């Protein structure tokens, strides 16, 4: 047995050693301090926030409610641990919990539906037209975990008879998930599929079973509160009974003279008791407006009736600043400062043309949960403690002052304001040491470049005129680039002047890659002169070779290809990819990382001596780094430990730091080394895939097939250690196969994952 164990350890060591020689490895890290506006920030590498939805949940089973943030920008989950300082906003970003959540999109709210004290997941369904639910099955021993309850929640729309149909919530709306009738189970208020009226779906769990652990909904009122959204404003018509209501819908309304047209673009609903009368009032935001509207419920918990409208919430309710967030503000009721009282967070629900830098507004509850008193605190909750540059973050390391320390520059799509977007490049000086870097924000508008009017500024640095200092090229959203020559004296800080707007090629034509030009200055063919590799919105890479004199003031760039290495990072069915290249050397071998629209990063090799051929895709979800959308990787050994470090920007306007390391984290405990494996063939596959278990432990196994975005396609048992998977109905692309070993009671044990490429 000892010899077998030693062989396994030796095999594992050799695997790690050979794998480490093949590619670099990184792990998220927050050890590098960052100072903004003279103060060190608590969560500098948290990745930015734009258009968020907030919920409380105990992530680490310590009995304290932490913070779950879902950002509509790239459908990104971010998790913050509550450090437990009473009456203080004290959260620490910790991404280790993010992978525990299933893939969520459009909207995601957490609420405890089965009264076990653990928040469950409600999120827009993968099949559309409603929402899915995951039960929180976490424990101290297993950690944070969720189990799918339903992919599409149903409700009976014509009680007491009728068949259940999907309880409709659009991908744009945010429903109210709360106990409307105060009977102990969670009900749903949402806009009807035609808009105008709010439907109240009563959860019948308590009525049917005497417990709150089920999701059995039926339509209780087709126009809850008898308030109808107006056709061309975010106002409401009160006392509107709506034609065709269910039988006995709570109460009989006053009259049915007024009717509203069926028109609905998008709204968010938050139901809470604002006046201590034990019924639920309503706070709502609308897609085309900047305010939150409060509707006062003058009815009862079982028979709601809205009797007053306040379009300046919460100013009139609490004598504070009203919400003013340009487009589509939505409210979330969570405890932010650990005082036991739920506060109000407001954020836009529209991922474009909305506030993106001061987009998490915090109102402290100075009252009680049954009679809240919301007082404005700040407009940039959490954002003020992280690197945040609005929308889009495109980082690059560059020693601008020649002190031997790599500084950090971050381009962006822009900061949203009253006059539109301001496009800038942020400059962070490295004020640390060679082995312990530390960054200090010098300016958000390096060299006043916002005045140039370049949309979506993406900087790149490198010597293009052969004078031994780095020049700068800035890519723009229009697919063009601008060349800035460094005219500084030797050893002095960089001094850039715009030498050629709309950089031209060797034929004197403007270089244009379509949209979203992402330049990197790098010597691709090792001829001693730096070339250009350029990403773009189309998901491909362009290559422009420097064919002129190494010392020419303007580089002479010749177009070689707009499809370098046959790299195309678009997901199947997508016409856009937003490729972001980072070419680097590892042990003298050229490798390529490419950020993309999906939020993942791809790794390529087989580049040296093969610039006219197809590069080899090593990994399409490299290191499982997922940062929402439009990832932007850049690397350098900034701590002098011999390993390249990685920084990754994203469209949420933040960056994440990944420290370089020598080995992967695939094996951390040899005592738990998995002794079974599975074969998957053919790969790539056409119509079928064979899966066979090797080195069986006399266990049962299941197979789960996922899309590259993590959406579950199918789950089935593996009989007699083999199964044939039918892939005829799948679109071409990359999929994830996960095989799980089951214990005797059916609980998942060891798991192994392999990727498969489907082509027809």
XYZ file of C-alpha atoms in Angstrom:
760
model
C 0.000 0.000 0.000
C 2.861 2.346 0.850
C 4.453 1.757 -2.539
C 1.149 2.510 -4.258
C 0.790 5.690 -2.222
C 4.364 6.738 -3.047
C 3.710 6.094 -6.740
C 0.619 8.275 -6.617
C 2.526 11.080 -4.919
C 5.389 10.763 -7.377
C 2.964 10.712 -10.314
C 1.197 13.767 -8.964
C 4.494 15.580 -8.426
C 5.676 14.776 -11.941
C 2.321 15.909 -13.320
C 2.561 19.213 -11.496
C 6.198 19.666 -12.526
C 5.528 19.014 -16.207
C 2.322 21.062 -16.147
C 4.100 23.955 -14.473
C 6.691 23.942 -17.212
C 3.884 24.238 -19.753
C 1.989 27.243 -18.431
C 1.977 29.851 -15.650
C -0.375 29.679 -12.688
C -2.104 32.401 -10.731
C -4.197 32.809 -7.600
C -6.336 35.774 -6.594
C -4.551 37.815 -3.955
C -5.229 41.025 -2.036
C -1.857 41.530 -0.309
C -0.885 44.563 -2.400
C -2.115 47.743 -0.774
C -3.651 50.565 -2.805
C -4.106 54.145 -1.692
C -6.889 56.313 -3.154
C -7.378 59.944 -2.174
C -4.727 59.608 0.503
C -6.186 56.562 2.282
C -5.596 52.838 1.923
C -8.630 50.990 0.584
C -10.090 47.860 2.152
C -10.891 45.970 -1.055
C -8.790 47.420 -3.888
C -8.846 44.260 -6.025
C -12.580 43.517 -5.673
C -13.239 44.040 -9.375
C -15.574 47.041 -9.501
C -19.347 47.448 -9.343
C -21.811 48.960 -11.797
C -25.458 47.886 -11.760
C -25.951 45.701 -8.731
C -28.573 43.755 -6.820
C -27.879 43.140 -3.128
C -28.932 40.465 -0.643
C -27.823 39.237 2.776
C -26.571 35.676 3.318
C -24.275 33.875 5.748
C -21.470 32.810 3.413
C -19.055 31.262 5.908
C -21.446 29.766 8.494
C -20.286 32.060 11.304
C -23.804 33.213 12.150
C -23.265 36.701 10.697
C -25.072 37.874 7.590
C -22.647 38.734 4.812
C -23.319 40.498 1.510
C -24.131 38.923 -1.851
C -23.803 41.251 -4.827
C -25.063 40.368 -8.301
C -23.950 42.762 -11.039
C -25.934 42.792 -14.271
C -22.703 43.779 -16.018
C -21.572 40.345 -17.155
C -23.845 38.528 -14.670
C -21.078 38.594 -12.099
C -21.477 37.484 -8.472
C -19.275 39.170 -5.860
C -19.186 38.089 -2.215
C -18.268 40.232 0.785
C -17.684 38.873 4.292
C -19.128 40.869 7.178
C -16.314 41.301 9.705
C -18.882 41.780 12.450
C -18.206 45.301 13.669
C -21.514 46.514 15.121
C -23.044 49.693 13.655
C -20.262 49.855 11.056
C -20.038 49.108 7.359
C -17.164 46.622 7.515
C -17.019 44.163 4.621
C -14.034 42.269 3.236
C -14.165 41.051 -0.335
C -13.619 37.283 -0.525
C -14.109 35.676 -3.960
C -13.720 32.078 -2.778
C -17.490 31.841 -2.296
C -18.418 33.044 -5.772
C -17.787 29.694 -7.451
C -20.220 28.088 -4.990
C -23.118 29.873 -6.649
C -24.660 28.430 -9.823
C -24.516 30.462 -13.006
C -27.047 33.276 -12.653
C -28.149 35.866 -15.164
C -30.285 39.001 -15.536
C -31.411 39.164 -11.914
C -30.722 37.283 -8.689
C -32.205 37.784 -5.214
C -31.670 35.746 -2.057
C -34.542 34.988 0.323
C -35.241 32.177 2.802
C -38.303 30.368 1.451
C -38.214 27.286 3.715
C -37.634 29.066 7.044
C -34.375 27.277 7.873
C -32.496 30.543 8.405
C -30.508 30.164 5.163
C -31.143 32.363 2.151
C -32.117 30.556 -1.051
C -31.631 31.771 -4.629
C -34.331 33.231 -6.872
C -33.043 34.123 -10.345
C -34.215 34.508 -13.921
C -34.769 31.117 -15.518
C -32.410 29.599 -18.074
C -35.440 28.726 -20.199
C -36.921 32.231 -19.960
C -40.365 33.486 -18.997
C -39.952 33.268 -15.246
C -37.533 32.321 -12.508
C -35.635 29.369 -11.098
C -35.055 28.532 -7.441
C -32.080 26.960 -5.659
C -32.324 25.725 -2.070
C -29.492 26.679 0.267
C -28.193 23.297 1.497
C -25.095 24.681 3.211
C -23.691 23.202 6.398
C -20.615 23.716 8.522
C -19.145 20.464 7.229
C -19.960 20.928 3.534
C -19.642 24.695 3.331
C -21.733 26.885 1.037
C -23.795 24.900 -1.469
C -27.068 25.105 -3.376
C -29.416 22.522 -4.895
C -31.724 23.240 -7.816
C -35.381 23.075 -6.754
C -37.038 24.144 -9.989
C -35.772 25.436 -13.308
C -39.064 27.287 -13.838
C -41.481 28.153 -11.043
C -45.193 27.649 -11.714
C -48.411 29.146 -10.361
C -52.127 28.444 -10.730
C -53.529 31.472 -12.551
C -57.221 30.520 -12.354
C -57.779 29.111 -8.878
C -59.240 26.947 -7.584
C -59.081 25.037 -10.869
C -56.726 25.276 -13.805
C -53.304 23.882 -14.520
C -50.156 25.605 -13.252
C -48.236 27.679 -15.770
C -44.970 29.548 -15.435
C -45.077 32.422 -12.957
C -43.896 35.125 -15.334
C -41.164 37.572 -14.391
C -39.316 39.241 -17.242
C -35.543 39.398 -17.523
C -35.734 43.181 -17.086
C -38.062 43.338 -14.081
C -37.160 42.750 -10.436
C -40.006 41.029 -8.524
C -40.887 41.498 -4.876
C -40.214 38.264 -2.968
C -41.632 38.646 0.520
C -44.394 37.513 2.875
C -47.258 39.719 1.699
C -50.021 38.182 3.867
C -47.826 37.645 6.969
C -48.594 33.934 7.192
C -44.940 32.841 7.292
C -44.230 31.819 3.689
C -42.818 33.853 0.788
C -45.199 35.309 -1.784
C -44.455 36.985 -5.125
C -45.544 40.345 -6.515
C -44.595 40.936 -10.142
C -45.820 42.798 -13.172
C -48.116 40.911 -15.506
C -46.714 39.811 -18.837
C -48.637 42.677 -20.455
C -47.502 45.175 -17.844
C -49.677 47.846 -16.223
C -50.890 45.715 -13.315
C -49.028 43.953 -10.533
C -49.935 40.335 -9.919
C -49.975 38.941 -6.389
C -49.138 35.228 -6.325
C -49.867 33.808 -2.908
C -47.716 30.970 -1.619
C -50.118 28.283 -0.329
C -47.456 26.360 1.581
C -48.782 27.300 5.024
C -52.412 26.772 4.000
C -51.740 23.364 2.446
C -49.044 21.895 4.673
C -48.861 24.048 7.780
C -45.208 24.802 7.049
C -43.324 27.268 4.896
C -40.986 24.838 3.129
C -42.817 24.645 -0.222
C -43.349 26.858 -3.265
C -47.006 26.360 -4.202
C -48.280 29.553 -5.767
C -51.659 30.639 -7.040
C -52.935 33.945 -8.369
C -54.500 35.896 -5.528
C -55.022 39.216 -7.300
C -54.389 40.280 -10.898
C -54.071 43.933 -9.875
C -52.557 43.883 -6.396
C -53.122 47.113 -4.525
C -55.472 48.258 -7.307
C -52.743 50.508 -8.693
C -52.063 50.621 -12.433
C -48.827 51.865 -13.968
C -49.509 54.767 -16.325
C -48.777 54.342 -20.008
C -46.205 57.070 -20.613
C -44.863 57.901 -17.157
C -43.851 56.205 -13.936
C -46.989 57.447 -12.242
C -49.825 55.222 -11.067
C -53.590 55.301 -11.286
C -55.155 54.274 -7.990
C -58.422 52.391 -7.457
C -58.100 50.552 -10.783
C -59.835 47.179 -10.425
C -58.562 45.606 -13.682
C -61.011 43.645 -15.817
C -61.040 39.862 -15.430
C -59.660 39.582 -11.909
C -59.703 36.314 -9.999
C -62.690 35.414 -7.841
C -62.605 37.188 -4.451
C -59.295 39.022 -4.971
C -58.871 40.166 -1.373
C -61.283 43.114 -1.391
C -63.724 44.791 -3.718
C -62.121 47.978 -5.060
C -63.852 51.321 -5.234
C -64.645 51.451 -8.935
C -63.462 50.249 -12.302
C -63.971 53.352 -14.368
C -60.326 53.982 -15.222
C -58.252 51.584 -17.254
C -54.598 51.711 -18.242
C -53.112 50.551 -21.526
C -51.097 47.343 -21.684
C -47.626 48.830 -21.856
C -44.603 47.750 -19.831
C -40.910 48.210 -20.463
C -39.365 47.329 -17.139
C -39.874 47.966 -13.432
C -38.497 46.791 -10.125
C -40.602 46.144 -7.050
C -39.704 46.222 -3.370
C -42.431 45.433 -0.839
C -41.846 46.387 2.809
C -43.773 47.881 5.712
C -42.857 51.560 5.730
C -45.419 52.884 8.204
C -45.676 50.208 10.870
C -49.247 49.177 10.077
C -48.325 45.542 9.365
C -49.125 45.572 5.649
C -46.660 45.843 2.774
C -46.183 49.161 1.043
C -44.491 49.375 -2.350
C -41.307 51.051 -3.603
C -40.882 50.875 -7.357
C -38.436 52.076 -10.003
C -38.998 52.382 -13.723
C -36.689 51.873 -16.683
C -37.064 55.375 -18.117
C -36.941 57.448 -14.938
C -34.502 58.554 -12.250
C -36.589 58.273 -9.090
C -38.151 55.719 -6.795
C -41.913 55.934 -6.247
C -43.560 54.903 -2.985
C -47.144 53.641 -2.877
C -48.755 53.598 0.562
C -50.867 50.552 1.319
C -54.064 51.582 3.075
C -55.501 48.068 3.063
C -54.576 44.997 5.079
C -51.981 42.203 4.766
C -54.527 40.025 2.985
C -56.260 42.790 1.044
C -53.872 45.435 -0.231
C -55.082 48.778 -1.547
C -52.742 51.622 -2.458
C -54.049 55.000 -1.331
C -51.176 57.495 -1.796
C -48.234 58.120 -4.122
C -44.856 59.684 -3.271
C -42.575 60.258 -6.278
C -39.662 61.575 -4.186
C -38.969 58.545 -2.002
C -37.482 58.477 0.569
C -37.190 62.240 1.098
C -40.776 62.813 2.222
C -40.831 59.570 4.149
C -37.632 60.253 6.120
C -36.631 63.889 5.525
C -33.584 62.936 3.521
C -32.216 63.113 -0.020
C -34.488 61.566 -2.676
C -33.173 58.950 -5.071
C -31.811 60.467 -8.278
C -30.005 57.873 -10.427
C -30.623 58.886 -14.032
C -32.164 55.645 -15.307
C -33.983 52.722 -13.670
C -33.034 52.846 -9.968
C -34.003 49.789 -7.923
C -34.107 49.326 -4.155
C -32.868 46.429 -2.022
C -33.610 45.914 1.679
C -30.490 44.565 3.440
C -28.601 45.090 6.687
C -25.476 46.995 5.677
C -24.034 48.192 8.994
C -24.647 45.145 11.209
C -27.113 46.760 13.581
C -29.981 44.323 12.998
C -31.967 46.910 11.012
C -32.384 46.521 7.290
C -31.079 49.442 5.282
C -31.815 50.571 1.737
C -29.388 50.096 -1.159
C -30.307 51.671 -4.498
C -28.575 50.923 -7.805
C -29.418 51.243 -11.511
C -30.879 48.185 -13.195
C -29.961 49.234 -16.751
C -26.483 48.194 -17.945
C -25.974 51.177 -20.249
C -26.218 54.964 -20.090
C -26.448 54.819 -16.296
C -24.368 56.043 -13.373
C -21.436 53.636 -13.020
C -19.008 55.286 -10.588
C -21.446 56.389 -7.869
C -23.963 53.672 -8.533
C -24.419 51.985 -5.132
C -26.434 54.411 -2.991
C -26.689 53.630 0.718
C -29.489 54.833 3.002
C -29.047 53.860 6.658
C -32.155 52.742 8.529
C -32.260 54.937 11.630
C -35.639 53.473 12.594
C -36.819 49.873 12.887
C -37.573 47.067 10.451
C -41.317 47.662 10.898
C -41.034 51.443 10.714
C -37.819 52.300 8.822
C -36.283 55.762 8.681
C -33.903 55.858 5.706
C -31.123 58.454 5.905
C -28.759 59.041 2.983
C -25.133 58.074 3.752
C -23.214 57.800 0.482
C -23.585 57.174 -3.246
C -20.608 54.820 -3.670
C -20.990 52.077 -1.073
C -18.177 49.495 -1.469
C -17.023 51.313 -4.605
C -15.129 53.826 -2.479
C -12.946 51.013 -1.166
C -11.852 49.468 -4.457
C -10.147 50.409 -7.695
C -13.093 51.703 -9.710
C -12.907 53.544 -13.029
C -16.543 53.567 -14.145
C -17.338 51.263 -17.075
C -14.576 49.172 -18.588
C -11.144 48.703 -16.991
C -8.125 48.054 -19.230
C -4.987 47.737 -17.056
C -1.339 47.703 -18.100
C 1.908 47.734 -16.107
C 4.451 50.396 -17.111
C 7.323 52.053 -15.231
C 6.579 55.632 -16.254
C 9.137 57.338 -13.956
C 12.066 54.941 -14.505
C 12.488 54.107 -10.808
C 12.606 50.361 -11.509
C 9.095 49.732 -10.172
C 6.153 48.805 -12.385
C 3.371 51.367 -12.147
C -0.253 50.733 -13.090
C -2.288 52.490 -15.774
C -5.976 51.725 -16.326
C -7.922 52.867 -19.384
C -11.702 52.818 -19.424
C -14.825 53.169 -21.487
C -15.722 56.073 -19.266
C -17.302 57.625 -16.219
C -20.979 58.367 -16.820
C -22.098 61.930 -16.094
C -24.714 64.525 -16.930
C -23.051 65.233 -20.289
C -22.385 61.597 -21.182
C -19.225 59.561 -20.698
C -15.803 60.981 -19.831
C -13.073 58.679 -21.175
C -9.856 58.689 -19.161
C -6.714 56.793 -18.170
C -6.066 56.394 -14.440
C -2.468 56.510 -13.198
C -1.334 54.588 -10.104
C 2.272 55.072 -8.985
C 4.097 52.134 -7.428
C 5.295 53.602 -4.128
C 6.437 50.302 -2.652
C 9.654 48.355 -3.016
C 10.984 45.857 -5.532
C 9.614 42.944 -3.512
C 6.600 44.627 -1.910
C 4.666 46.770 -4.401
C 2.141 49.351 -3.280
C 0.055 51.636 -5.489
C -1.098 55.210 -5.012
C -3.682 56.864 -7.285
C -2.013 59.949 -8.788
C -4.761 61.007 -11.173
C -7.857 59.633 -12.854
C -7.048 61.601 -16.008
C -3.435 60.941 -16.963
C -1.946 63.824 -18.953
C -5.436 65.327 -19.306
C -6.145 62.876 -22.107
C -9.898 63.055 -21.630
C -9.759 66.291 -23.616
C -8.788 64.344 -26.745
C -12.260 62.845 -27.087
C -11.061 59.257 -27.628
C -13.910 56.919 -26.772
C -12.932 53.800 -24.818
C -9.257 54.519 -24.090
C -7.047 51.398 -24.077
C -3.333 52.179 -23.540
C -0.273 50.167 -24.561
C 3.385 50.983 -23.904
C 6.552 49.974 -25.734
C 9.505 51.366 -27.667
C 8.471 52.039 -31.268
C 11.136 54.552 -32.294
C 14.229 52.713 -31.067
C 15.340 55.310 -28.513
C 15.227 52.907 -25.550
C 12.185 54.430 -23.892
C 8.560 53.393 -24.110
C 6.107 55.156 -26.394
C 2.341 54.889 -26.062
C -0.473 53.814 -28.344
C -4.096 54.340 -27.310
C -6.840 52.292 -28.935
C -10.373 53.632 -29.316
C -13.843 52.205 -29.698
C -13.928 53.204 -33.372
C -11.233 50.615 -34.138
C -8.508 53.200 -34.691
C -5.376 53.963 -32.660
C -3.307 57.008 -31.766
C 0.484 57.141 -31.467
C 2.143 59.149 -28.678
C 5.925 59.501 -28.838
C 7.874 59.660 -25.584
C 10.120 62.745 -25.824
C 11.504 62.568 -22.269
C 15.233 62.799 -21.652
C 16.998 59.519 -20.756
C 16.046 58.399 -17.254
C 13.315 61.012 -16.848
C 9.625 60.369 -16.351
C 7.694 59.667 -19.547
C 6.528 62.689 -21.507
C 4.141 61.750 -24.297
C 3.152 63.917 -27.265
C 0.561 62.968 -29.843
C 2.655 62.298 -32.977
C 0.069 60.634 -35.166
C -3.671 60.597 -34.506
C -5.326 57.713 -36.343
C -2.116 55.690 -36.672
C -1.396 54.735 -40.284
C 0.173 51.671 -41.856
C 3.012 51.371 -44.356
C 0.598 52.282 -47.168
C -0.334 55.489 -45.329
C -3.825 54.188 -44.625
C -5.420 54.505 -41.210
C -5.186 51.261 -39.271
C -8.734 50.217 -38.448
C -9.748 46.909 -36.839
C -13.471 47.675 -36.939
C -14.436 48.474 -33.362
C -12.806 48.335 -29.918
C -9.114 48.500 -30.826
C -6.982 46.791 -28.163
C -3.279 47.290 -28.967
C -0.258 45.537 -27.508
C 3.277 46.601 -28.441
C 5.414 43.454 -28.630
C 8.180 41.977 -30.793
C 6.365 39.016 -32.328
C 9.095 37.779 -34.719
C 12.152 38.473 -32.537
C 13.746 40.826 -35.061
C 14.521 43.446 -32.421
C 11.679 45.785 -33.430
C 8.347 45.997 -31.674
C 5.237 45.129 -33.647
C 1.517 45.565 -32.964
C -0.992 42.883 -31.964
C -4.509 44.300 -31.872
C -7.698 42.812 -30.469
C -11.165 43.928 -31.455
C -14.900 43.650 -31.062
C -15.001 40.918 -33.717
C -13.088 38.564 -31.399
C -10.052 38.199 -33.676
C -6.472 39.504 -33.503
C -4.698 41.648 -36.073
C -0.913 41.616 -36.544
C 1.041 44.599 -37.896
C 4.756 44.008 -38.478
C 7.316 46.796 -37.977
C 9.133 46.844 -41.347
C 10.795 50.255 -41.114
C 13.901 51.574 -39.441
C 14.144 50.791 -35.742
C 14.972 54.437 -35.049
C 12.318 56.107 -37.211
C 10.252 58.703 -35.386
C 7.092 57.050 -36.700
C 6.996 53.240 -36.885
C 6.395 51.738 -40.333
C 3.775 49.062 -39.764
C 2.737 46.553 -42.406
C -0.505 44.615 -42.103
C 0.256 40.893 -41.993
C -3.123 39.487 -41.005
C -6.372 40.397 -39.272
C -6.790 36.783 -38.137
C -3.558 36.093 -36.279
C -3.184 32.487 -35.184
C -6.787 31.762 -36.246
C -7.725 33.142 -32.825
C -11.395 33.956 -32.484
C -12.832 34.147 -28.982
C -16.527 34.557 -29.842
C -18.873 32.146 -28.129
C -21.000 29.998 -30.487
C -23.763 32.104 -32.008
C -22.167 35.433 -31.031
C -20.930 37.941 -33.603
C -18.887 39.816 -30.983
C -15.964 38.601 -28.903
C -14.088 41.660 -27.591
C -10.650 40.058 -27.773
C -8.008 41.533 -25.472
C -4.506 40.112 -26.176
C -1.557 39.790 -23.839
C 1.532 38.198 -25.406
C 4.302 37.199 -22.990
C 7.368 34.989 -22.683
C 7.670 32.038 -20.325
C 11.136 30.489 -20.174
C 11.836 32.021 -23.565
C 8.674 30.572 -25.137
C 5.952 32.890 -26.469
C 2.465 32.405 -25.073
C -0.755 34.335 -25.439
C -3.592 35.148 -23.073
C -6.771 36.556 -24.598
C -9.527 38.181 -22.559
C -13.000 38.017 -24.001
C -16.646 38.978 -23.772
C -17.615 35.826 -21.859
C -15.593 36.907 -18.821
C -13.096 34.069 -19.092
C -9.522 34.106 -20.439
C -8.031 31.816 -23.083
C -4.449 30.548 -23.187
C -2.692 29.787 -26.495
C 0.741 28.402 -27.385
C 2.494 27.043 -30.501
C 3.280 30.625 -31.500
C 7.042 30.812 -32.085
C 7.844 30.093 -35.729
C 4.140 29.784 -36.458
C 2.933 33.357 -36.991
C 1.273 32.378 -40.251
C -0.332 29.247 -38.801
C -2.977 28.400 -36.222
C -2.061 28.807 -32.567
C -2.966 25.979 -30.203
C -5.752 26.616 -27.698
C -4.463 25.263 -24.382
C -7.337 26.354 -22.142
C -10.573 28.210 -22.902
C -11.367 28.942 -19.232
C -7.837 29.577 -18.054
C -7.332 29.105 -14.304
C -11.149 29.376 -14.008
C -10.719 33.137 -13.843
C -14.153 34.671 -14.430
C -14.618 38.411 -14.090
C -18.016 39.089 -15.617
C -17.468 40.335 -19.150
C -14.758 41.828 -21.410
C -11.805 40.599 -19.408
C -8.550 42.503 -19.935
C -5.401 40.643 -18.775
C -1.931 42.121 -18.365
C 1.086 40.748 -16.553
C 4.508 41.488 -15.066
C 6.644 40.198 -12.216
C 5.872 43.097 -9.914
C 7.230 41.521 -6.700
C 10.502 40.097 -8.082
C 9.808 36.524 -7.001
C 10.545 35.100 -10.450
C 6.904 34.534 -11.405
C 4.768 36.711 -13.615
C 1.807 38.249 -11.815
C -1.482 38.950 -13.546
C -3.950 41.777 -13.328
C -7.363 41.402 -14.933
C -9.730 44.246 -15.745
C -13.402 43.893 -16.619
C -16.355 45.950 -17.812
C -17.573 46.562 -14.254
C -14.763 49.103 -14.029
C -12.523 47.292 -11.561
C -9.435 45.099 -11.576
C -8.386 41.884 -9.841
C -4.845 40.899 -8.894
C -3.634 37.318 -9.332
C -0.268 36.452 -7.832
C 1.974 34.212 -9.924
C 2.896 30.850 -8.460
C 4.967 27.848 -9.504
C 2.351 25.082 -9.384
C -1.384 24.662 -9.923
C -3.703 24.104 -6.992
C -5.051 20.900 -8.481
C -3.756 18.710 -5.639
C -3.615 20.051 -2.091
C -3.960 16.881 -0.029
C -2.432 13.622 -1.208
C -4.522 11.694 1.321
C -7.593 12.691 -0.675
C -6.052 11.963 -4.072
C -8.749 10.606 -6.378
C -7.789 7.159 -7.618
C -10.432 6.841 -10.345
C -10.598 8.690 -13.633
C -12.691 8.735 -16.775
C -12.031 8.673 -20.493
C -13.982 10.855 -22.900
C -13.790 10.123 -26.624
C -13.837 11.078 -29.411
C -12.861 14.659 -28.666
C -13.667 16.747 -30.683
C -16.956 14.909 -31.185
C -19.724 14.909 -33.749
C -22.923 13.074 -32.811
C -21.937 10.935 -29.809
C -19.385 10.881 -27.001
C -18.263 7.788 -25.100
C -17.530 8.155 -21.382
C -15.892 5.309 -19.447
C -14.775 5.114 -15.825
C -11.239 3.863 -15.166
C -9.854 2.444 -11.879
C -13.350 2.055 -10.466
C -13.811 2.140 -6.674
C -16.997 0.056 -6.945
C -18.910 3.316 -6.725
C -21.894 4.809 -8.506
C -21.320 7.765 -10.810
C -23.342 10.537 -12.427
C -22.620 12.605 -15.520
C -23.548 16.291 -15.816
C -23.160 18.267 -19.032
C -22.796 22.062 -18.863
C -22.387 24.875 -21.341
C -19.128 26.805 -21.176
C -21.089 29.473 -19.241
C -22.003 26.911 -16.572
C -25.638 26.263 -17.479
C -26.689 22.665 -16.797
C -27.895 20.852 -19.934
C -28.432 17.311 -18.664
C -27.752 15.016 -15.722
C -27.853 11.223 -15.815
C -26.548 8.154 -14.050
C -23.631 6.179 -15.491
C -24.573 2.504 -15.743
C -21.830 -0.167 -15.578
C -19.124 2.502 -15.660
C -19.891 3.688 -19.191
C -22.347 5.846 -21.053
C -22.856 7.131 -24.582
C -23.818 10.783 -24.674
C -25.932 11.940 -27.624
C -24.668 15.319 -28.825
C -26.628 15.649 -32.081
C -28.873 18.389 -30.704
C -26.041 20.505 -29.342
C -24.687 23.558 -31.100
C -21.028 23.581 -32.028
C -18.755 24.796 -29.257
C -17.034 23.899 -25.997
C -18.916 22.039 -23.244
C -18.068 20.851 -19.735
C -18.487 17.205 -18.676
C -18.491 16.600 -14.920
C -18.412 13.073 -13.525
C -19.233 12.709 -9.818
C -18.670 9.702 -7.569
C -21.697 9.050 -5.359
C -21.605 7.758 -1.802
C -23.932 5.002 -0.641
C -26.599 7.549 0.289
C -26.378 9.270 -3.097
C -24.412 12.307 -1.960
C -21.826 13.611 -4.398
C -18.251 12.859 -3.466
C -15.154 13.274 -5.619
C -15.677 15.047 -8.942
C -13.641 15.321 -12.107
C -14.156 17.690 -15.016
C -13.119 17.546 -18.658
C -13.894 19.787 -21.599
C -15.264 18.539 -24.877
C -15.516 20.243 -28.264
C -18.658 19.551 -30.305
C -18.477 19.972 -34.059
C -20.968 18.781 -36.661
